[in-house]
């Protein structure tokens, strides 16, 4: 029987829009009315594109030719990423295993596409990056949110994976540092999970998008643990290139041809200009800029965490990375959605409700992003203090 | 039962790599050895990015800030595209129905994602753009290649659609001008198909990626026939911005929220720099450059079609657009795959075998692209003459 002409694919009913989008739209409307808004909801660094990257893009424009790149990415950029792994992590990654993608979104889509059949299950932390579950649903698979809390620093653990395992689990996703919690996974736990997932014939995907943005300690890459792990990374966060839309996937040798074939078909290639510009992101001159930004993010975190605690937010685990604080607000409200909209309307502070990141105790949490200046953060905290008082 | 760790999602076995990629790799290897190759296989204009677009990109870089765009695209670019429909076609399209995407690849993925459930069938011409069937397979639906020939200018017709209809057909795809045939669909046939598909409760998607590149007549957009059609377009071909990876989807009003929600999740946004640069593509200064290029493409076509006919290729329908000639080669070979590889090895001419575009009489066809200078085309034809003689 044919359906109504306006019918929509069934998968779309499982894919919800983000609360933060509605909140952002309202924030912009308030600003258009002349209201001052402190933005602590945005997952985007507030720094410009690093000057060496801009200069590299200019040199491309001087030539005027911006043709398609090959589907897996410009060979020189894949080499540069491999060199980054060598220099930064002491890990050898063959450039042939690196695919440059339109943002890490593209990398997630490729990984889901080559790995997941309809009906397969994917374990991921609840809370986690909201799009992750939707990539899984997009290819007809099922995401299983595993409730996590401060006991495991909001990360999956071998015991949690064990408790949620079933025969149809095909993939386990980790994020370290995590969005929204900013927490990292301990090296021992990572090694145990790699072993556990591989033994059971499933695949581990590790989101390392916020690598480089850790405060106090350097993280190792999961690629050092096993070449059979899929790793997702991005030029958006540490490298400050959000609007350039460029990221990468490192996949095991046995998947690289499939991933490349899929990239040919669904992307053709990532932006050539962005790829050429990104080559400059690894230069010492650029890394110096990025490290200064990292120190600035650390100053912001070091201000924000105690300030929020003093206001009554629960932050049982100090976030070690990314630019987020996932804060318990159950002493302040029983509905973080309403809390966020009230806070915006009445106090001019925009933060993201926990419900964007999952279901587990989501109405008792909000996410603060410290992607705005220390001065703005201080103003935001002051407005919060008055709002709560 | 858990699968082998190296197992690959089932969909991937239905997605084949393109012959032309292997051929291109071989062509590059030959060039590295010092061989001269005439490239008539590449679906990419040989012109640089238009100067006004480059200048607009430079102005963005001067500011240094390249943040995420909103998921549906920069409002100013969506307005500019709407104005293009108004000025060029005399059609009103609400900017809210226009989504800017990472290439038209992104537009195809969105359309497939919001429309197709697993098991749905999609009718498309055989031959057609090879990725089309793979977008359909990616979301678990089934592509049905409808054999087309010179009788319908290699396009679907109401009679062909009728003959291949079944209750599970959910989508019909047209491309005008078509890749690989360069042919267009007659206005009467288009109107009849719109009516036919809508009456049956399915959806029509029209690929207008090669609009602007027609020789001798202007094409109307399918949006003038009905606002319920999905239209795919791109800045890659007429606008000469391949490596910038930017295109757009026009969707019916009742789908725009779903398409935007999906774009938020699987893309975040298209390249902001590319979007800002693309705004300059519609300026009179830029259009003047593009129209001069169009006249150059027409000169090439007008040389190539009779030259290929004189060599024994069958071209029963003169291609009216794009930059392709889909030529029958059954008087010259019974295996176009081998023919193409022989032609490359022995004569240094690269063309694409018909098998990349479908199955119907594919071994009896090759696709010539006139994306190289008239001088190179003349040399290519001379080499072909010697090869065949």
XYZ file of C-alpha atoms in Angstrom:
778
model
C 0.000 0.000 0.000
C 1.458 3.355 -0.920
C 1.902 5.880 1.871
C 0.754 9.446 2.116
C 2.780 11.792 -0.042
C 3.857 13.733 3.026
C 4.987 10.693 4.963
C 8.423 10.828 6.494
C 10.902 8.009 6.914
C 10.373 6.153 10.198
C 13.962 6.756 11.366
C 13.203 10.464 11.656
C 10.829 9.985 14.577
C 13.741 8.651 16.648
C 15.939 11.625 15.793
C 15.058 14.555 18.003
C 16.102 18.161 17.501
C 18.411 19.569 20.165
C 16.966 21.670 22.969
C 19.998 23.878 22.646
C 18.947 24.910 19.144
C 15.637 26.238 20.415
C 17.425 27.874 23.303
C 19.982 29.445 20.978
C 17.218 30.772 18.744
C 15.532 32.332 21.781
C 18.855 33.787 22.952
C 19.339 35.406 19.546
C 15.811 36.789 19.614
C 16.463 38.316 23.032
C 19.717 39.806 21.785
C 17.896 41.286 18.806
C 15.660 43.031 21.384
C 18.755 44.523 22.973
C 19.145 42.082 25.868
C 22.629 41.075 26.948
C 23.150 37.310 26.962
C 26.115 35.421 28.417
C 26.648 32.425 26.152
C 27.702 29.335 28.066
C 25.811 26.929 25.812
C 28.007 26.878 22.726
C 30.347 23.974 21.950
C 32.636 26.077 19.830
C 35.901 27.764 20.858
C 35.606 31.544 20.854
C 38.967 32.060 19.151
C 39.479 32.970 15.502
C 41.042 30.532 13.074
C 44.761 30.437 13.967
C 46.717 32.888 11.802
C 49.007 30.241 10.222
C 45.932 28.362 8.989
C 44.448 31.544 7.536
C 47.785 32.298 5.845
C 47.860 28.807 4.314
C 44.330 29.284 2.978
C 45.388 32.580 1.437
C 48.228 30.864 -0.407
C 45.736 28.410 -1.900
C 43.493 31.259 -3.007
C 46.483 32.951 -4.649
C 46.670 29.987 -7.007
C 42.912 30.082 -7.624
C 42.513 26.371 -8.271
C 40.374 24.444 -5.762
C 39.651 21.045 -7.345
C 38.116 17.942 -5.777
C 40.466 16.119 -3.432
C 40.679 12.352 -3.489
C 37.979 10.688 -1.398
C 40.314 9.670 1.430
C 41.850 13.128 1.617
C 44.904 14.940 0.295
C 47.907 12.598 0.592
C 50.017 15.374 2.123
C 47.442 15.979 4.857
C 47.137 12.268 5.628
C 50.947 12.205 5.955
C 50.850 15.257 8.224
C 48.273 13.624 10.485
C 50.400 10.457 10.639
C 53.384 12.622 11.581
C 51.272 14.253 14.309
C 50.596 10.828 15.817
C 54.303 10.046 15.627
C 55.477 13.312 17.182
C 52.717 13.875 19.719
C 51.933 10.327 20.814
C 54.890 8.263 19.648
C 52.536 6.037 17.647
C 53.010 4.843 14.086
C 49.811 5.138 12.065
C 50.009 4.356 8.356
C 48.629 7.307 6.352
C 46.599 4.793 4.356
C 44.503 4.153 7.486
C 43.670 7.865 7.844
C 40.626 9.235 6.018
C 40.034 12.981 5.994
C 36.319 13.707 6.336
C 33.839 16.633 6.275
C 34.126 17.252 10.011
C 34.245 14.412 12.490
C 30.537 14.089 11.641
C 31.710 12.586 8.362
C 34.025 10.226 10.217
C 31.173 9.024 12.433
C 28.983 8.446 9.397
C 31.693 6.399 7.667
C 32.333 4.290 10.745
C 28.625 3.626 11.262
C 28.219 2.881 7.560
C 30.965 0.278 7.282
C 30.297 -1.390 10.632
C 26.604 -1.450 11.425
C 23.797 -3.527 10.005
C 20.163 -2.861 10.871
C 19.439 -4.438 14.243
C 23.004 -4.173 15.529
C 23.355 -2.555 18.932
C 25.832 0.097 19.984
C 26.783 0.772 23.594
C 27.546 4.343 24.564
C 27.568 6.348 27.766
C 24.448 8.219 28.849
C 25.155 11.195 28.860
C 27.097 11.544 25.626
C 27.303 13.638 22.450
C 23.712 13.664 21.174
C 24.514 13.063 17.515
C 26.226 9.745 18.281
C 22.984 7.923 18.847
C 21.520 9.482 15.723
C 24.334 8.322 13.441
C 23.611 4.845 14.730
C 19.875 5.195 14.098
C 20.515 6.683 10.671
C 21.939 3.376 9.450
C 19.152 1.364 11.081
C 21.055 0.201 14.153
C 20.088 0.706 17.778
C 21.897 2.800 20.367
C 21.955 1.613 23.955
C 22.615 4.381 26.444
C 24.488 3.012 29.439
C 23.814 5.158 32.534
C 27.093 6.470 33.904
C 27.855 8.571 36.937
C 30.683 9.991 38.983
C 31.773 6.484 40.126
C 33.321 5.920 36.685
C 33.963 9.594 35.924
C 30.917 9.440 33.628
C 32.716 6.933 31.389
C 31.949 3.369 30.386
C 33.860 0.749 32.349
C 34.491 -2.958 31.717
C 31.879 -3.801 34.347
C 29.251 -1.529 32.785
C 29.964 -2.906 29.320
C 29.662 -6.408 30.718
C 26.355 -5.611 32.401
C 24.840 -4.204 29.190
C 26.272 -6.731 26.776
C 24.112 -8.776 24.449
C 24.933 -10.883 21.416
C 23.812 -8.168 19.024
C 26.239 -5.554 20.352
C 28.474 -4.699 17.439
C 30.093 -1.469 18.535
C 31.092 0.334 21.724
C 31.693 4.081 21.693
C 33.937 5.973 24.069
C 34.711 9.678 24.171
C 37.773 10.945 26.027
C 37.590 13.778 26.884
C 33.837 13.493 26.809
C 31.205 15.917 25.657
C 29.283 16.851 27.864
C 31.236 15.794 30.951
C 34.814 16.811 30.104
C 36.055 13.651 31.805
C 38.643 11.259 30.446
C 39.056 7.525 30.559
C 41.901 6.088 32.594
C 44.607 4.254 30.588
C 43.995 0.981 32.461
C 40.267 1.104 31.831
C 40.858 1.867 28.166
C 43.192 -1.105 27.764
C 40.731 -3.392 29.500
C 37.853 -2.219 27.311
C 39.852 -2.656 24.100
C 40.611 -6.242 25.124
C 37.051 -6.905 26.235
C 35.388 -5.562 23.100
C 37.815 -7.276 20.730
C 37.463 -10.614 22.497
C 33.729 -10.439 21.963
C 34.065 -9.747 18.259
C 32.741 -6.199 18.366
C 34.448 -2.932 17.511
C 35.506 -0.012 19.675
C 35.218 3.563 18.421
C 37.009 6.209 20.422
C 36.065 9.852 19.984
C 39.283 11.848 20.514
C 37.779 15.090 19.194
C 38.785 17.025 22.301
C 42.323 15.711 22.418
C 44.802 18.494 23.008
C 42.300 20.220 25.271
C 43.243 18.553 28.554
C 44.421 20.393 31.621
C 47.079 18.895 33.794
C 47.840 15.732 31.916
C 48.411 14.515 28.389
C 46.164 11.794 27.067
C 47.418 8.873 25.081
C 45.569 7.871 21.920
C 43.623 4.619 21.795
C 45.628 3.855 18.653
C 48.586 3.140 20.913
C 46.575 0.391 22.574
C 45.456 -1.355 19.417
C 45.491 -0.735 15.654
C 42.063 -2.418 15.554
C 40.318 0.515 17.220
C 38.464 3.147 15.166
C 39.441 6.687 16.196
C 37.535 9.863 15.366
C 39.228 13.245 15.475
C 38.616 16.778 14.293
C 40.255 20.047 13.385
C 37.355 21.868 15.043
C 38.226 21.965 18.724
C 41.935 21.988 19.651
C 42.866 23.266 16.178
C 40.127 25.914 16.228
C 38.696 25.232 12.760
C 34.976 24.633 13.359
C 33.513 26.373 10.312
C 36.071 24.736 8.023
C 34.351 21.375 8.510
C 37.216 18.978 8.553
C 38.010 15.954 10.655
C 39.398 12.485 10.265
C 38.832 8.792 10.850
C 41.581 6.309 11.626
C 40.352 2.846 10.830
C 41.876 -0.598 11.038
C 43.722 -1.754 7.933
C 40.981 -4.259 7.091
C 38.368 -1.495 6.807
C 40.172 1.234 4.935
C 39.083 0.215 1.447
C 35.461 -0.021 2.506
C 35.604 3.325 4.265
C 37.196 4.941 1.220
C 34.602 3.429 -1.107
C 31.832 4.785 1.084
C 33.480 8.224 1.237
C 33.691 8.319 -2.580
C 29.985 7.703 -2.761
C 28.527 9.829 -0.004
C 30.983 12.758 0.159
C 33.153 12.715 -3.033
C 35.707 14.486 -0.808
C 36.112 16.931 2.076
C 36.715 20.602 1.276
C 40.035 20.907 -0.543
C 40.664 24.426 0.689
C 40.089 23.360 4.295
C 42.421 20.411 3.842
C 45.188 22.553 2.417
C 44.750 25.119 5.169
C 44.724 22.396 7.837
C 48.230 21.383 6.857
C 49.420 24.537 8.642
C 47.659 23.511 11.855
C 50.524 21.172 12.760
C 53.332 23.697 12.359
C 55.253 24.704 15.528
C 54.084 28.291 15.013
C 50.447 27.198 15.078
C 50.849 24.715 17.942
C 52.307 27.536 20.033
C 49.100 29.525 19.491
C 46.970 26.496 20.291
C 48.861 25.775 23.490
C 48.329 29.371 24.649
C 44.623 28.873 24.014
C 44.720 25.656 25.981
C 46.184 27.523 28.955
C 43.388 30.084 28.648
C 40.769 27.308 28.675
C 42.403 25.903 31.801
C 42.175 29.298 33.545
C 38.490 29.412 32.692
C 37.859 25.915 33.999
C 39.773 26.665 37.162
C 37.551 29.687 37.753
C 34.265 28.112 36.754
C 34.274 24.802 38.632
C 34.631 26.252 42.169
C 32.334 29.171 41.323
C 29.562 26.789 40.248
C 30.095 24.586 43.267
C 29.741 27.627 45.490
C 26.363 28.312 43.865
C 25.071 24.850 44.730
C 25.846 22.882 41.581
C 27.229 19.376 42.077
C 30.468 18.677 40.263
C 31.755 15.476 41.841
C 34.460 14.882 39.213
C 36.638 17.751 38.059
C 36.525 17.766 34.251
C 40.016 17.202 32.889
C 39.395 18.242 29.319
C 37.196 19.655 26.557
C 35.536 22.957 27.542
C 32.522 21.720 29.415
C 31.330 21.350 32.968
C 28.504 18.861 33.428
C 26.899 20.071 36.609
C 24.273 18.474 38.781
C 21.469 20.954 39.521
C 19.105 18.776 41.561
C 19.532 20.968 44.625
C 18.355 23.917 42.519
C 15.620 22.491 40.283
C 13.849 19.251 39.398
C 13.555 20.172 35.715
C 16.737 21.317 33.982
C 14.858 22.093 30.751
C 12.680 24.643 32.482
C 15.627 25.844 34.563
C 17.612 26.611 31.387
C 14.792 28.494 29.710
C 14.017 30.438 32.899
C 17.700 31.238 33.354
C 17.841 32.579 29.831
C 14.654 34.634 30.069
C 15.151 36.040 33.517
C 18.917 36.233 33.920
C 20.283 36.346 30.386
C 22.503 33.280 30.774
C 22.404 30.512 28.169
C 23.364 26.973 29.230
C 22.410 23.583 27.771
C 19.978 21.259 29.552
C 21.093 17.720 30.314
C 18.245 16.292 28.248
C 20.230 16.997 25.083
C 22.768 14.353 26.101
C 20.632 11.422 27.136
C 18.032 10.311 29.647
C 19.938 9.240 32.734
C 19.363 11.894 35.425
C 19.204 14.349 32.538
C 16.668 16.639 34.223
C 19.086 16.985 37.119
C 22.018 18.243 35.016
C 23.043 21.144 32.845
C 26.139 21.648 30.697
C 28.194 24.812 30.980
C 30.609 25.577 28.129
C 33.532 27.857 28.913
C 33.886 28.988 25.326
C 33.635 32.617 26.283
C 36.059 34.963 28.003
C 36.841 34.856 31.717
C 35.169 38.256 31.987
C 31.955 36.900 30.481
C 32.138 33.815 32.677
C 32.428 36.034 35.747
C 29.415 38.015 34.586
C 27.521 34.777 33.950
C 28.295 33.464 37.424
C 27.211 36.764 38.953
C 23.913 36.618 37.059
C 23.444 33.017 38.195
C 24.093 34.042 41.792
C 21.396 36.698 41.601
C 19.009 34.365 39.774
C 19.436 31.648 42.406
C 19.436 34.011 45.335
C 25.770 -14.928 17.489
C 28.563 -12.404 17.356
C 30.306 -11.890 14.057
C 33.947 -11.909 13.130
C 35.745 -8.810 14.256
C 36.657 -7.975 10.671
C 33.121 -8.303 9.373
C 31.783 -5.445 7.361
C 28.230 -4.136 7.211
C 26.159 -5.961 4.586
C 25.272 -2.757 2.735
C 28.887 -2.371 1.704
C 28.800 -5.405 -0.589
C 26.200 -3.634 -2.729
C 28.297 -0.470 -2.996
C 30.937 -0.916 -5.652
C 33.971 1.287 -6.214
C 33.999 3.192 -9.500
C 35.968 1.854 -12.455
C 36.995 5.411 -13.173
C 38.908 5.594 -9.888
C 41.070 2.649 -10.855
C 41.469 4.113 -14.321
C 42.417 7.496 -12.896
C 44.998 5.902 -10.613
C 46.494 4.109 -13.614
C 46.475 7.335 -15.637
C 48.368 9.099 -12.854
C 50.875 6.247 -12.646
C 51.477 6.514 -16.393
C 51.916 10.268 -16.113
C 54.421 9.748 -13.311
C 56.377 7.625 -15.811
C 56.412 10.546 -18.228
C 53.506 9.463 -20.480
C 51.189 12.120 -21.862
C 47.528 11.457 -21.041
C 44.511 13.250 -22.466
C 41.952 13.346 -19.667
C 38.405 12.907 -20.927
C 37.241 10.952 -17.885
C 36.934 13.678 -15.261
C 33.575 15.123 -14.231
C 35.092 18.385 -13.078
C 35.326 21.667 -15.003
C 38.924 22.565 -15.865
C 38.495 26.212 -14.894
C 39.759 27.825 -11.692
C 37.356 29.086 -9.056
C 35.820 32.287 -10.503
C 37.760 35.356 -9.347
C 34.807 37.037 -7.593
C 34.344 33.911 -5.454
C 38.040 33.854 -4.561
C 37.860 37.552 -3.679
C 34.868 36.923 -1.408
C 36.760 34.133 0.359
C 39.703 36.486 0.867
C 37.423 39.010 2.548
C 36.285 36.316 4.985
C 39.888 35.399 5.754
C 40.676 39.049 6.416
C 38.269 38.865 9.325
C 39.769 35.581 10.541
C 36.591 34.239 12.104
C 35.144 31.088 10.514
C 32.537 29.737 12.951
C 29.961 26.986 12.455
C 27.071 28.037 10.253
C 23.523 27.102 11.165
C 22.591 23.614 10.013
C 20.360 24.773 7.166
C 22.962 27.214 5.902
C 23.790 30.895 6.207
C 20.542 32.872 5.991
C 22.102 35.303 3.499
C 23.105 32.470 1.169
C 19.665 30.877 1.371
C 18.216 34.277 0.434
C 20.690 34.586 -2.438
C 19.699 31.169 -3.779
C 16.015 32.128 -3.540
C 16.805 35.319 -5.458
C 18.586 33.226 -8.114
C 15.417 31.171 -8.610
C 13.427 34.400 -8.870
C 15.774 36.120 -11.319
C 16.837 33.160 -13.427
C 13.656 31.082 -13.508
C 10.892 33.438 -12.387
C 10.003 31.066 -9.545
C 9.333 31.982 -5.929
C 11.066 29.596 -3.528
C 10.907 30.424 0.177
C 14.450 30.545 1.633
C 13.161 28.363 4.462
C 12.784 25.506 1.957
C 16.436 25.789 0.877
C 19.081 23.843 2.825
C 22.738 24.451 2.048
C 24.657 21.175 2.167
C 28.222 19.810 1.971
C 28.073 19.367 -1.812
C 25.013 18.021 -3.534
C 26.164 14.716 -2.029
C 24.909 16.098 1.275
C 21.612 17.071 -0.331
C 21.125 13.548 -1.694
C 21.863 12.066 1.719
C 19.314 14.342 3.411
C 16.637 13.554 0.848
C 17.244 9.812 1.133
C 17.314 10.081 4.915
C 13.996 11.881 5.339
C 12.135 9.959 2.640
C 13.244 6.345 2.515
C 12.556 3.460 4.841
C 14.284 0.110 4.445
C 12.531 -1.838 1.721
C 11.314 1.224 -0.155
C 12.115 1.248 -3.855
C 13.490 4.094 -5.915
C 13.181 4.319 -9.688
C 16.043 5.892 -11.589
C 17.338 5.775 -15.145
C 19.964 3.223 -16.097
C 22.463 4.772 -16.944
C 22.662 7.435 -14.270
C 25.056 9.008 -11.747
C 26.549 6.024 -9.937
C 26.319 7.431 -6.410
C 22.548 7.822 -6.653
C 21.902 4.118 -6.224
C 24.383 4.008 -3.345
C 22.702 6.776 -1.357
C 19.535 4.736 -1.644
C 21.283 1.549 -0.495
C 22.997 3.403 2.325
C 19.664 3.994 4.038
C 18.503 0.430 3.419
C 16.246 1.105 0.439
C 16.433 -0.474 -2.996
C 17.303 1.204 -6.268
C 15.599 0.032 -9.427
C 17.486 0.913 -12.570
C 15.056 1.507 -15.428
C 16.747 0.802 -18.772
C 16.570 3.910 -20.956
C 17.732 4.540 -24.496
C 17.708 7.108 -27.256
C 13.906 6.751 -27.702
C 13.417 8.817 -24.530
C 16.710 10.734 -24.782
C 18.027 8.413 -22.029
C 15.458 9.834 -19.609
C 12.615 8.263 -17.673
C 9.190 8.748 -19.249
C 5.671 8.336 -17.863
C 5.373 5.054 -19.749
C 8.645 3.700 -18.357
C 7.708 4.734 -14.831
C 4.355 3.043 -15.287
C 5.973 -0.144 -16.526
C 8.329 -0.346 -13.550
C 5.897 0.767 -10.862
C 5.207 -1.305 -7.793
C 3.478 -0.503 -4.529
C 6.777 -0.099 -2.696
C 8.084 2.630 -5.002
C 8.593 5.649 -2.789
C 10.818 7.874 -4.874
C 11.582 8.607 -8.508
C 14.835 10.318 -9.455
C 15.374 12.391 -12.583
C 18.505 14.227 -13.673
C 18.280 16.997 -16.247
C 20.848 17.510 -17.717
C 21.901 13.967 -16.976
C 25.249 12.573 -16.005
C 26.394 10.561 -18.038
C 24.204 11.312 -21.045
C 24.042 15.106 -21.077
C 20.411 14.881 -22.157
C 17.524 16.843 -20.699
C 13.925 16.044 -19.990
C 11.249 17.734 -22.085
C 8.944 20.122 -20.173
C 5.843 18.117 -21.101
C 7.373 14.868 -19.894
C 8.474 16.523 -16.655
C 4.980 17.850 -15.964
C 3.455 14.467 -16.686
C 5.915 12.701 -14.383
C 5.340 15.162 -11.536
C 1.603 14.501 -11.802
C 2.058 10.767 -12.112
C 4.405 10.391 -9.147
C 2.358 12.652 -6.881
C -0.872 10.888 -7.730
C 0.699 7.637 -6.627
C 1.831 9.027 -3.288
C 5.547 8.891 -4.032
C 8.114 11.682 -4.268
C 10.068 13.057 -7.208
C 13.675 14.176 -6.802
C 15.149 16.160 -9.648
C 18.905 16.516 -9.943
C 19.538 19.973 -11.448
C 23.266 19.883 -10.694
C 24.178 20.677 -14.307
C 21.698 23.510 -14.700
C 23.304 26.507 -16.325
C 25.389 24.200 -18.490
C 22.976 23.793 -21.384
C 23.721 24.700 -24.948
C 21.040 26.143 -27.145
C 18.187 26.328 -24.693
C 17.451 27.321 -21.126
C 15.956 24.740 -18.848
C 13.143 25.468 -16.459
C 13.421 24.187 -12.902
C 11.130 21.432 -11.683
C 10.245 23.792 -8.824
C 8.164 25.768 -11.323
C 6.049 22.679 -11.933
C 5.367 21.858 -8.283
C 6.559 22.959 -4.845
C 6.237 19.312 -3.783
C 9.284 18.214 -5.779
C 12.696 17.812 -4.129
C 15.431 19.556 -6.115
C 19.173 18.971 -5.753
C 21.680 21.550 -6.953
C 25.346 22.344 -6.560
C 27.944 25.073 -6.747
C 30.359 22.556 -8.271
C 29.528 22.516 -11.972
C 28.102 25.732 -13.464
C 29.530 27.796 -10.616
C 32.926 26.071 -10.844
C 33.384 25.378 -7.120
C 34.018 21.616 -6.946
C 36.648 21.523 -4.180
C 34.626 23.927 -2.032
C 32.049 21.196 -1.422
C 28.838 23.092 -1.365
C 25.416 22.397 -2.784
C 21.793 22.706 -1.823
C 18.503 20.909 -1.395
C 15.121 22.490 -2.008
C 12.488 20.477 -0.210
C 8.728 20.772 0.142
C 7.538 22.851 3.069
C 6.330 19.754 4.931
C 9.849 18.264 4.992
C 12.038 21.219 5.839
C 12.052 20.726 9.584
C 12.938 17.059 9.246
C 15.681 17.816 6.748
C 17.115 20.502 9.015
C 17.023 18.183 12.027
C 18.881 15.534 10.067
C 21.440 18.075 8.828
C 22.096 19.209 12.424
C 22.868 15.637 13.359
C 24.872 14.305 10.449
C 26.680 17.443 9.197
C 26.421 20.171 11.907
C 26.784 22.544 8.926
C 28.410 22.978 5.530
C 31.721 24.863 5.311
C 31.141 28.438 6.418
C 33.975 29.804 4.294
C 32.581 28.089 1.214
C 29.114 29.449 1.958
C 30.360 32.988 2.342
C 32.419 32.712 -0.821
C 29.478 31.222 -2.735
C 27.475 34.377 -2.145
C 29.658 36.019 -4.788
C 28.788 33.318 -7.335
C 25.487 35.027 -8.122
C 26.899 38.486 -8.807
C 26.619 39.829 -12.388
C 30.416 39.982 -12.570
C 30.663 36.272 -11.751
C 27.770 35.205 -13.967
C 29.500 36.915 -16.892
C 32.544 34.705 -16.317
C 30.365 31.608 -15.996
C 28.499 32.385 -19.209
C 31.799 32.729 -21.086
C 32.753 29.298 -19.747
C 29.428 27.929 -20.867
C 30.142 29.161 -24.425
C 33.526 27.441 -24.250
C 31.874 24.166 -23.193
C 29.483 24.505 -26.102
C 32.383 24.918 -28.560
C 33.926 21.757 -27.161
C 30.720 19.796 -27.470
C 30.186 21.053 -31.004
C 33.651 19.794 -31.922
C 33.524 16.508 -30.045
C 30.152 15.059 -31.060
C 30.751 15.017 -34.839
C 34.388 13.996 -34.363
C 33.361 10.959 -32.290
C 30.618 10.051 -34.768
C 33.182 10.136 -37.570
C 35.270 7.617 -35.607
C 32.385 5.157 -35.400
C 30.841 6.012 -32.024
C 27.042 6.085 -31.889
C 25.566 9.283 -30.520
C 21.900 9.112 -31.466
C 20.842 12.031 -29.246
C 22.926 15.201 -29.208
C 23.620 15.998 -25.548
C 22.097 19.369 -24.709
C 23.893 19.963 -21.428
C 26.426 19.029 -18.766
C 29.882 18.283 -20.208
C 29.479 14.673 -21.208
C 28.955 12.620 -24.332
C 27.574 9.145 -23.709
C 28.723 7.297 -26.784
C 27.801 3.854 -28.042
C 30.934 1.861 -28.865
C 29.438 -1.454 -29.893
C 30.768 -1.125 -33.428
C 34.265 -0.802 -31.927
C 34.290 -3.225 -28.976
C 32.082 -5.653 -27.085
C 33.653 -4.760 -23.702
C 33.865 -1.080 -22.846
C 35.804 -1.793 -19.639
C 38.626 -3.426 -21.532
C 38.327 -0.828 -24.291
C 38.874 1.997 -21.785
C 41.887 0.379 -20.160
C 43.411 -0.491 -23.571
C 42.784 3.030 -24.797
C 44.565 4.416 -21.774
C 47.555 2.056 -21.970
C 48.072 2.113 -25.699
C 46.852 5.551 -26.750
C 47.065 7.695 -23.610
C 43.405 8.704 -23.632
C 41.333 8.375 -20.451
C 37.557 7.903 -20.778
C 35.012 6.322 -18.415
C 33.438 2.948 -19.166
C 29.641 2.715 -19.228
C 29.694 0.118 -16.448
C 30.176 2.905 -13.908
C 26.692 4.199 -14.663
C 24.555 1.076 -14.582
C 24.027 -2.236 -16.289
C 21.844 -1.543 -19.297
C 24.015 -1.906 -22.412
C 26.830 -0.604 -20.223
C 29.527 -2.644 -21.966
C 28.516 -0.984 -25.217
C 29.010 2.583 -24.007
C 31.704 4.953 -22.796
C 31.435 8.465 -21.364
C 33.575 11.286 -22.725
C 33.922 14.404 -20.578
C 34.843 17.626 -22.341
C 36.389 19.134 -19.248
C 39.658 19.805 -20.991
C 40.686 22.358 -23.600
C 39.672 22.174 -27.259
C 43.332 21.607 -28.075
C 43.485 18.595 -25.769
C 40.206 17.289 -27.149
C 41.614 17.515 -30.673
C 44.698 15.610 -29.562
C 42.479 13.023 -27.832
C 40.406 12.521 -30.961
C 43.575 12.170 -33.072
C 44.922 9.538 -30.672
C 41.587 7.717 -30.797
C 41.697 7.793 -34.617
C 45.111 6.172 -34.608
C 44.109 3.677 -31.918
C 41.016 2.599 -33.844
C 42.672 2.644 -37.266
